[in-house]
């Protein structure tokens, strides 16, 4: 499963951050995290795409 990679220095510190989408290790469980705001969304530099079943969901709501 694809996952949302959050740099360690930003964990548990909500705010503007860059979100990288990609799947580096499909054996790792997904992490769900509440983010106050997203600075930008980028493809991870070393991502691996599995075209037949990749999906990434970013839920955004206006507060």
mmCIF file of C-alpha atoms in Angstrom:
data_model
loop_
_atom_site.group_PDB
_atom_site.id
_atom_site.type_symbol
_atom_site.label_atom_id
_atom_site.label_comp_id
_atom_site.label_asym_id
_atom_site.label_seq_id
_atom_site.Cartn_x
_atom_site.Cartn_y
_atom_site.Cartn_z
ATOM 1 C CA UNK A 1 0.000 0.000 0.000
ATOM 2 C CA UNK A 2 1.220 3.512 -0.688
ATOM 3 C CA UNK A 3 1.795 5.695 2.307
ATOM 4 C CA UNK A 4 2.252 9.311 3.262
ATOM 5 C CA UNK A 5 5.851 9.915 4.365
ATOM 6 C CA UNK A 6 6.217 12.510 7.124
ATOM 7 C CA UNK A 7 9.776 13.517 8.013
ATOM 8 C CA UNK A 8 10.664 12.558 11.602
ATOM 9 C CA UNK A 9 11.254 16.169 12.677
ATOM 10 C CA UNK A 10 7.614 17.038 11.855
ATOM 11 C CA UNK A 11 5.917 14.121 13.616
ATOM 12 C CA UNK A 12 3.515 15.269 16.346
ATOM 13 C CA UNK A 13 4.067 18.873 15.307
ATOM 14 C CA UNK A 14 1.088 19.885 13.145
ATOM 15 C CA UNK A 15 1.647 22.722 10.717
ATOM 16 C CA UNK A 16 2.714 23.423 7.146
ATOM 17 C CA UNK A 17 4.778 20.601 5.733
ATOM 18 C CA UNK A 18 5.631 18.851 2.504
ATOM 19 C CA UNK A 19 3.927 15.494 1.978
ATOM 20 C CA UNK A 20 5.672 12.877 -0.165
ATOM 21 C CA UNK A 21 3.584 10.190 -1.790
ATOM 22 C CA UNK A 22 5.096 6.865 -2.724
ATOM 23 C CA UNK A 23 5.627 3.259 -1.730
ATOM 24 C CA UNK A 24 9.127 2.246 -0.729
ATOM 25 C CA UNK A 25 8.177 -0.850 1.242
ATOM 26 C CA UNK A 26 4.767 -2.404 0.721
ATOM 27 C CA UNK A 27 5.211 -4.498 3.889
ATOM 28 C CA UNK A 28 5.066 -1.424 6.123
ATOM 29 C CA UNK A 29 1.636 -0.584 7.536
ATOM 30 C CA UNK A 30 0.065 2.732 6.591
ATOM 31 C CA UNK A 31 0.199 5.592 9.056
ATOM 32 C CA UNK A 32 -2.804 7.853 9.577
ATOM 33 C CA UNK A 33 -1.983 11.358 10.750
ATOM 34 C CA UNK A 34 -3.921 14.566 11.205
ATOM 35 C CA UNK A 35 -2.217 17.488 9.481
ATOM 36 C CA UNK A 36 -3.342 21.061 10.021
ATOM 37 C CA UNK A 37 -2.169 22.257 6.622
ATOM 38 C CA UNK A 38 -0.110 20.988 3.707
ATOM 39 C CA UNK A 39 2.590 23.136 2.152
ATOM 40 C CA UNK A 40 2.958 21.025 -0.985
ATOM 41 C CA UNK A 41 2.555 17.483 -2.274
ATOM 42 C CA UNK A 42 5.415 15.868 -4.173
ATOM 43 C CA UNK A 43 6.231 12.479 -5.572
ATOM 44 C CA UNK A 44 8.866 10.800 -3.389
ATOM 45 C CA UNK A 45 12.310 10.826 -4.994
ATOM 46 C CA UNK A 46 12.779 7.066 -4.674
ATOM 47 C CA UNK A 47 9.152 5.999 -5.026
ATOM 48 C CA UNK A 48 8.042 2.776 -6.642
ATOM 49 C CA UNK A 49 4.758 2.830 -8.561
ATOM 50 C CA UNK A 50 2.537 -0.235 -8.723
ATOM 51 C CA UNK A 51 0.213 0.924 -11.497
ATOM 52 C CA UNK A 52 -2.268 -1.927 -11.163
ATOM 53 C CA UNK A 53 -3.300 -1.116 -7.602
ATOM 54 C CA UNK A 54 -1.667 2.062 -6.312
ATOM 55 C CA UNK A 55 -3.928 4.575 -4.652
ATOM 56 C CA UNK A 56 -3.170 7.516 -2.417
ATOM 57 C CA UNK A 57 -5.849 9.437 -0.578
ATOM 58 C CA UNK A 58 -5.355 12.869 0.894
ATOM 59 C CA UNK A 59 -8.470 14.102 2.678
ATOM 60 C CA UNK A 60 -8.714 17.867 2.839
ATOM 61 C CA UNK A 61 -11.360 19.893 4.577
ATOM 62 C CA UNK A 62 -11.809 23.582 5.194
ATOM 63 C CA UNK A 63 -11.890 24.472 8.885
#
